[in-house]
Amino acid sequence: MFPRALALGYAAVPSSIGEVPDMSVRVRFAPSPTGHVHIGNMRAAIFNWLFARHGGGEFLLRIEDTDRERSTPEALRTIFDAMEWLGLDFDGEPFFQSAHLDAHRAAAGQLLRDGRAYRADKGGLGKGECVVFRMPPEDAVFTDGIRGELRKAAADMSDFVILRADDTPVFHLSNVVDDIAMGITHVIRGDDHIENTFRHVALFRALGAPPPRYAHLPMIVNAQGKPYSKRDGDAYVGDLRARGFHPEAVFNYLTLLGWSPGDDREKLARAEAVRLFTLDRVKSAPAQMDLRKMTHLNAQYVAGMPAADFAAAAREWAQSQAWWREPDETYFRGVCALMQSRTHLYSFIAEWGYFFADDFAYDEKTVRKLLRKEGAGAALRAASAALAETDFSEAAIEAALRAAEKERGIEEGRINQPVRAAATGLAHGAGLYETLALIGKDRVLRRLSRAAEELCGA
RNA sequence: GCCCCCAUCGUCUAGCGGAUAGGACGCCAGGUUCUCAUCCUGGUAACAGGGGUUCGAUUCCCCUUGGGGGUGCCA
């Protein structure tokens, strides 16, 4: 259902001379297939991936699908799509938690036999007896890879349910048993799990397994400084894609949320991030997403793409537009060359209609400001007449416009914007002469006449 | 309530006892220019507060405040 490996070629990159790849590193990304892929989860996936690839270890995927009520195939698909989009290739086959319920129950049985757990009816709605883990009497302590030593007094912790009365395992049990089964060496997860970790460490010990190393990532919060909720539309990876972000830019931006290479570099190639990533450089304070900064980074990525790559990406976006007409490839490349540096997000491509068809939309404000003006119609007619006599080269277009201005007594350069508005419907865009030359003489003259007739005032 | 975590410009961050507290986004001003974008130049703006420790605190410790998390037979 998913390519076994995305073959991106970033596996096992030793970070520096003398640093031996630690083949024993095994981390996992463990999402629940119950909806969208939350941005915070995906950032955790990225950090796990970076950590694994940096050390030459393995990055595993575990699907925590034991919540039968809420788990859906679509949500599972969404997880795979998001990971593939961001280039997070995982090692081996996905581990489906629902296939290991027996192992979870067996672990509960073992704890029961060892006296580390007991049966009890914790009240509630008379559901009967469940299995409760007995917290050891010692204080809980573990060394967090990001925050250092974390501890919690035994008195502040209480026993907790690991197996429900209906014989289904609770998150804590499944999580720990699966981590043991998968040979997980490092657990890198959100800091909302810190409290759980105190309990999980005790569970590992009770099951006779050494606890993995833990590292708790700071949360990503929304523009209000609050945790993301379903209400925050831009909190999902799929939305970022739909909004025109380039995956490498999103990857790069998310990498920088809570981590930095230690110097002023921000635009980091994936391989570079892999080489530089270490947990001790991860911050412990929460971070806010800044869509504008991410957009800026996106613009840099788009502007820096090889022309052919940009054309391919632009084509996909353009094809879904209502105005799309299959153009000559050379022409399409010409459009891309003109517009690449202006395409901060792929969604900007929605404005490219005027390059491909005559029935593009005129921006109302632009029409009002540039065309419904005294003398605008006459100016356009003069421009049209002058342009008609040229070979429509960029230089000839410029000369013709200057001549038209002279004829109508218009200040030099002032005819450009009305002409642009008439020919493209917009007040912004690439250089006017290049744009007109590319669109072509016939189309431009037709648009100027039409605009003079139908849009110009006075 | 109790417990845990966190705290540098509006935002993302650098800083790991001695610096004019640096960079980036945003914003403002200017240059380039037919517009927009790019690009270049300059500017704006921060160590939450109070105690310690120290010759010296953004940095180490404590308290307060603020924010977040946990306190489920959710994950």
Coordinates of N, CA, C and O (backbone and C1' of nucleotides) in Angstrom, one line a residue, chain A residues 32 128 147 152 161 164-165 171 195 226-227 258 260 266 281 283 288 292-293 296 341-342 344 416-417 420 427-429 431-432, chain B residues 2-8 10-15 22-26 34-38 67-71 73-75:
Chain A
S32 N -2.0 7.9 15.3 CA -3.3 7.2 15.3 C -4.0 7.6 14.0 O -4.1 8.8 13.7
G128 N -16.9 -3.8 36.1 CA -16.2 -5.0 36.5 C -14.7 -4.8 36.8 O -14.3 -3.6 36.8
R147 N 15.8 18.0 27.9 CA 15.7 18.8 29.2 C 16.5 18.3 30.3 O 16.5 18.9 31.4
K152 N 9.9 12.8 39.4 CA 8.6 13.0 40.0 C 8.5 12.1 41.3 O 8.9 10.9 41.2
V161 N -4.6 2.0 35.3 CA -5.2 0.8 34.6 C -4.4 0.5 33.3 O -4.0 1.4 32.6
R164 N -8.4 -3.0 30.4 CA -9.8 -2.7 30.7 C -10.6 -3.9 31.1 O -10.1 -5.0 30.8
A165 N -11.7 -3.7 31.7 CA -12.6 -4.8 32.1 C -13.0 -5.7 30.9 O -13.2 -6.9 31.0
F171 N -3.7 2.6 26.4 CA -2.5 3.2 25.7 C -1.2 2.9 26.3 O -0.2 2.5 25.6
E195 N 4.4 13.4 31.5 CA 3.8 12.7 32.7 C 3.7 11.2 32.4 O 3.8 10.4 33.3
K226 N -2.0 29.2 21.6 CA -2.7 28.1 22.2 C -2.4 26.8 21.4 O -2.0 26.9 20.2
P227 N -2.6 25.7 22.0 CA -2.4 24.4 21.3 C -3.3 24.4 20.1 O -4.4 24.9 20.2
G258 N 11.8 24.9 16.8 CA 12.3 24.1 18.0 C 13.7 23.6 17.9 O 14.2 23.0 18.8
S260 N 17.7 24.5 15.9 CA 18.4 25.3 15.0 C 19.8 24.7 14.9 O 20.3 24.0 15.8
E266 N 19.3 29.3 7.8 CA 17.9 28.9 7.8 C 17.5 28.1 6.7 O 16.8 27.1 6.8
R281 N 20.3 20.2 20.6 CA 20.1 21.5 20.1 C 18.6 21.8 19.9 O 18.2 22.9 19.4
K283 N 15.1 23.0 21.3 CA 14.7 23.9 22.4 C 13.6 23.2 23.2 O 13.0 22.2 22.8
Q288 N 5.6 29.0 17.9 CA 4.4 29.3 17.1 C 4.7 29.2 15.6 O 5.8 29.6 15.2
R292 N 3.8 33.5 7.5 CA 4.4 34.4 6.7 C 5.9 34.1 6.5 O 6.4 34.2 5.4
K293 N 6.5 33.7 7.6 CA 7.9 33.3 7.4 C 8.0 32.0 6.6 O 9.0 31.8 5.8
H296 N 7.8 32.9 3.1 CA 9.0 33.5 2.6 C 10.0 32.4 2.3 O 10.7 32.5 1.2
S341 N 10.0 33.9 -10.1 CA 10.4 34.7 -8.9 C 9.2 35.3 -8.2 O 9.3 35.8 -7.1
R342 N 8.1 35.3 -8.9 CA 6.9 36.0 -8.3 C 5.9 34.9 -7.7 O 4.9 35.3 -7.1
H344 N 5.3 33.0 -4.9 CA 5.7 32.7 -3.5 C 5.1 31.4 -3.1 O 5.6 30.6 -2.3
N416 N 1.9 52.6 -19.3 CA 2.2 51.1 -19.1 C 1.2 50.4 -18.2 O 0.7 49.4 -18.6
Q417 N 0.8 51.0 -17.1 CA -0.1 50.3 -16.2 C -1.5 50.2 -16.8 O -2.1 49.1 -16.7
R420 N -1.2 47.4 -19.2 CA -1.1 46.1 -18.4 C -2.4 45.7 -18.0 O -2.8 44.5 -18.1
A427 N -2.8 44.6 -11.9 CA -2.0 45.8 -11.8 C -0.5 45.4 -11.5 O 0.4 46.2 -11.3
H428 N -0.3 44.1 -11.4 CA 1.0 43.6 -11.2 C 1.4 42.4 -12.1 O 0.5 41.8 -12.7
G429 N 2.6 42.2 -12.2 CA 3.1 41.0 -13.0 C 4.5 41.2 -13.5 O 5.2 42.1 -13.0
G431 N 7.7 42.0 -16.2 CA 7.9 43.2 -17.0 C 6.9 43.3 -18.1 O 6.5 42.3 -18.7
L432 N 6.4 44.5 -18.3 CA 5.3 44.6 -19.3 C 5.7 44.2 -20.7 O 4.9 43.5 -21.4
Chain B
rC2 P -2.2 23.6 45.7 O5' -1.8 22.2 45.2 C5' -1.7 21.1 46.2 C4' -1.4 19.8 45.5 C3' -0.2 19.8 44.5 O3' 1.0 19.7 45.2 C1' -2.1 18.8 43.5
rC3 P 2.3 20.3 44.6 O5' 2.6 19.4 43.4 C5' 3.0 18.0 43.6 C4' 3.1 17.3 42.2 C3' 4.0 18.0 41.2 O3' 5.4 17.7 41.4 C1' 2.0 17.4 40.2
rC4 P 6.5 18.7 40.9 O5' 6.5 18.5 39.4 C5' 6.9 17.2 38.8 C4' 6.7 17.3 37.3 C3' 7.4 18.4 36.6 O3' 8.7 18.2 36.4 C1' 5.1 18.2 35.8
rC5 P 9.7 19.4 36.2 O5' 9.4 20.0 34.8 C5' 9.5 19.2 33.6 C4' 9.0 19.9 32.4 C3' 9.5 21.3 32.2 O3' 10.8 21.3 31.5 C1' 7.2 21.3 31.9
rC6 P 11.8 22.5 31.7 O5' 11.1 23.7 31.0 C5' 10.9 23.7 29.6 C4' 10.1 24.8 29.1 C3' 10.7 26.2 29.4 O3' 11.6 26.6 28.5 C1' 8.3 26.1 29.9
rA7 P 12.7 27.8 28.9 O5' 11.8 29.1 28.8 C5' 11.2 29.4 27.5 C4' 10.6 30.8 27.6 C3' 11.7 31.8 28.0 O3' 12.0 32.9 27.1 C1' 10.0 31.8 29.7
rU8 P 11.6 33.3 25.8 O5' 12.5 34.6 25.5 C5' 12.8 35.5 26.6 C4' 13.7 36.5 26.0 C3' 13.3 37.1 24.6 O3' 12.3 38.1 24.8 C1' 15.6 36.5 24.7
rG10 P 8.3 42.3 21.4 O5' 7.2 41.7 20.5 C5' 5.8 41.5 21.0 C4' 5.1 40.8 19.9 C3' 5.6 39.5 19.4 O3' 5.1 38.4 20.2 C1' 5.3 40.9 17.5
rU11 P 6.1 37.2 20.5 O5' 6.2 36.5 19.1 C5' 5.1 35.8 18.5 C4' 5.6 35.1 17.3 C3' 6.8 34.3 17.4 O3' 6.6 33.0 17.9 C1' 7.1 35.7 15.5
rC12 P 7.7 32.2 18.7 O5' 8.7 31.8 17.6 C5' 8.3 30.9 16.6 C4' 9.4 30.6 15.6 C3' 10.7 30.2 16.3 O3' 10.7 28.9 16.7 C1' 11.2 31.9 14.7
rU13 P 11.6 28.4 17.9 O5' 13.1 28.8 17.4 C5' 14.1 29.2 18.3 C4' 15.2 29.8 17.5 C3' 16.4 30.1 18.3 O3' 17.2 28.9 18.4 C1' 15.9 31.9 17.0
rA14 P 18.2 28.8 19.7 O5' 19.4 29.7 19.3 C5' 20.1 29.5 18.1 C4' 21.3 30.4 18.0 C3' 22.1 30.6 19.3 O3' 23.1 29.5 19.4 C1' 21.8 32.7 18.3
rG15 P 23.3 28.8 20.9 O5' 23.9 30.0 21.7 C5' 25.1 30.6 21.2 C4' 25.3 31.9 22.0 C3' 25.6 31.6 23.4 O3' 26.7 32.3 23.9 C1' 23.7 33.1 23.2
rG22 P 22.8 43.1 18.7 O5' 23.1 42.4 17.4 C5' 24.4 42.2 16.9 C4' 24.5 40.8 16.3 C3' 23.3 40.5 15.3 O3' 23.5 41.2 14.0 C1' 23.6 38.7 16.7
rG23 P 22.2 41.6 13.2 O5' 21.7 40.3 12.6 C5' 22.5 39.5 11.8 C4' 21.9 38.2 11.4 C3' 20.5 38.3 10.8 O3' 20.6 38.5 9.4 C1' 20.5 36.7 12.5
rA24 P 19.4 39.3 8.7 O5' 18.2 38.2 8.7 C5' 18.3 37.0 8.0 C4' 17.1 36.1 8.2 C3' 15.8 36.8 8.0 O3' 15.4 36.9 6.6 C1' 15.7 35.7 10.0
rC25 P 14.5 38.0 6.1 O5' 13.1 37.7 6.7 C5' 12.4 36.5 6.2 C4' 11.1 36.3 7.0 C3' 10.2 37.5 6.9 O3' 9.4 37.5 5.7 C1' 10.3 36.8 9.1
rG26 P 9.1 39.0 5.0 O5' 8.2 39.7 6.1 C5' 6.9 39.2 6.4 C4' 6.3 40.0 7.6 C3' 6.3 41.5 7.4 O3' 5.2 41.8 6.6 C1' 7.1 41.0 9.5
rC34 P 11.4 52.3 -15.7 O5' 10.0 52.1 -15.1 C5' 8.9 53.1 -15.3 C4' 7.6 52.4 -15.3 C3' 7.4 51.3 -14.2 O3' 7.1 51.9 -13.0 C1' 6.7 50.5 -16.3
rU35 P 7.5 51.3 -11.6 O5' 6.3 50.3 -11.3 C5' 5.0 50.9 -11.1 C4' 4.0 49.7 -10.9 C3' 4.4 48.7 -9.9 O3' 4.0 49.0 -8.6 C1' 3.7 47.6 -11.9
rC36 P 4.9 48.6 -7.4 O5' 4.8 47.1 -7.3 C5' 3.5 46.5 -7.0 C4' 3.6 45.0 -7.2 C3' 4.7 44.3 -6.5 O3' 4.5 44.0 -5.1 C1' 4.5 43.5 -8.7
rA37 P 5.7 44.0 -4.1 O5' 6.6 42.7 -4.6 C5' 6.0 41.4 -4.5 C4' 6.9 40.4 -5.2 C3' 8.4 40.4 -4.9 O3' 8.6 39.7 -3.6 C1' 8.2 40.2 -7.2
rU38 P 9.9 40.2 -2.8 O5' 11.2 39.8 -3.7 C5' 11.4 38.4 -4.1 C4' 12.5 38.3 -5.1 C3' 13.8 38.8 -4.6 O3' 14.5 37.9 -3.9 C1' 13.4 39.6 -6.8
rG67 P -2.0 33.0 32.1 O5' -1.2 32.1 31.1 C5' -1.0 32.5 29.7 C4' -0.1 31.5 29.0 C3' -0.6 30.0 29.1 O3' -1.6 29.7 28.1 C1' 1.7 30.1 29.5
rG68 P -2.6 28.6 28.5 O5' -1.8 27.3 28.3 C5' -1.3 26.9 27.0 C4' -0.3 25.8 27.1 C3' -0.9 24.5 27.7 O3' -1.7 23.8 26.8 C1' 1.2 24.9 28.6
rG69 P -2.8 22.8 27.3 O5' -2.0 21.6 28.0 C5' -1.2 20.8 27.1 C4' -0.4 19.8 27.9 C3' -1.2 18.9 28.8 O3' -1.7 17.8 28.1 C1' 0.6 19.8 30.1
rG70 P -3.1 17.2 28.7 O5' -2.6 16.4 30.0 C5' -1.7 15.4 29.9 C4' -1.3 14.9 31.3 C3' -2.5 14.5 32.2 O3' -2.8 13.2 32.0 C1' -1.1 16.0 33.4
rU71 P -4.4 12.7 32.2 O5' -4.6 12.8 33.8 C5' -3.8 12.0 34.6 C4' -4.0 12.4 36.0 C3' -5.5 12.5 36.5 O3' -5.9 11.2 37.0 C1' -4.3 14.5 37.1
rC73 P -9.5 5.6 34.7 O5' -9.8 4.7 33.5 C5' -8.8 3.8 33.1 C4' -9.4 3.0 32.0 C3' -10.6 3.7 31.3 O3' -10.3 3.6 29.9 C1' -11.2 1.5 32.2
rC74 P -11.1 4.3 28.7 O5' -10.4 5.6 28.4 C5' -9.1 5.6 27.8 C4' -9.2 6.4 26.5 C3' -8.0 6.3 25.6 O3' -8.1 5.2 24.8 C1' -8.7 8.6 25.8
rA75 P -6.8 4.3 24.6 O5' -5.9 5.2 23.6 C5' -6.3 5.5 22.3 C4' -5.5 6.6 21.8 C3' -4.0 6.4 21.8 O3' -3.5 5.7 20.7 C1' -4.4 8.5 22.8

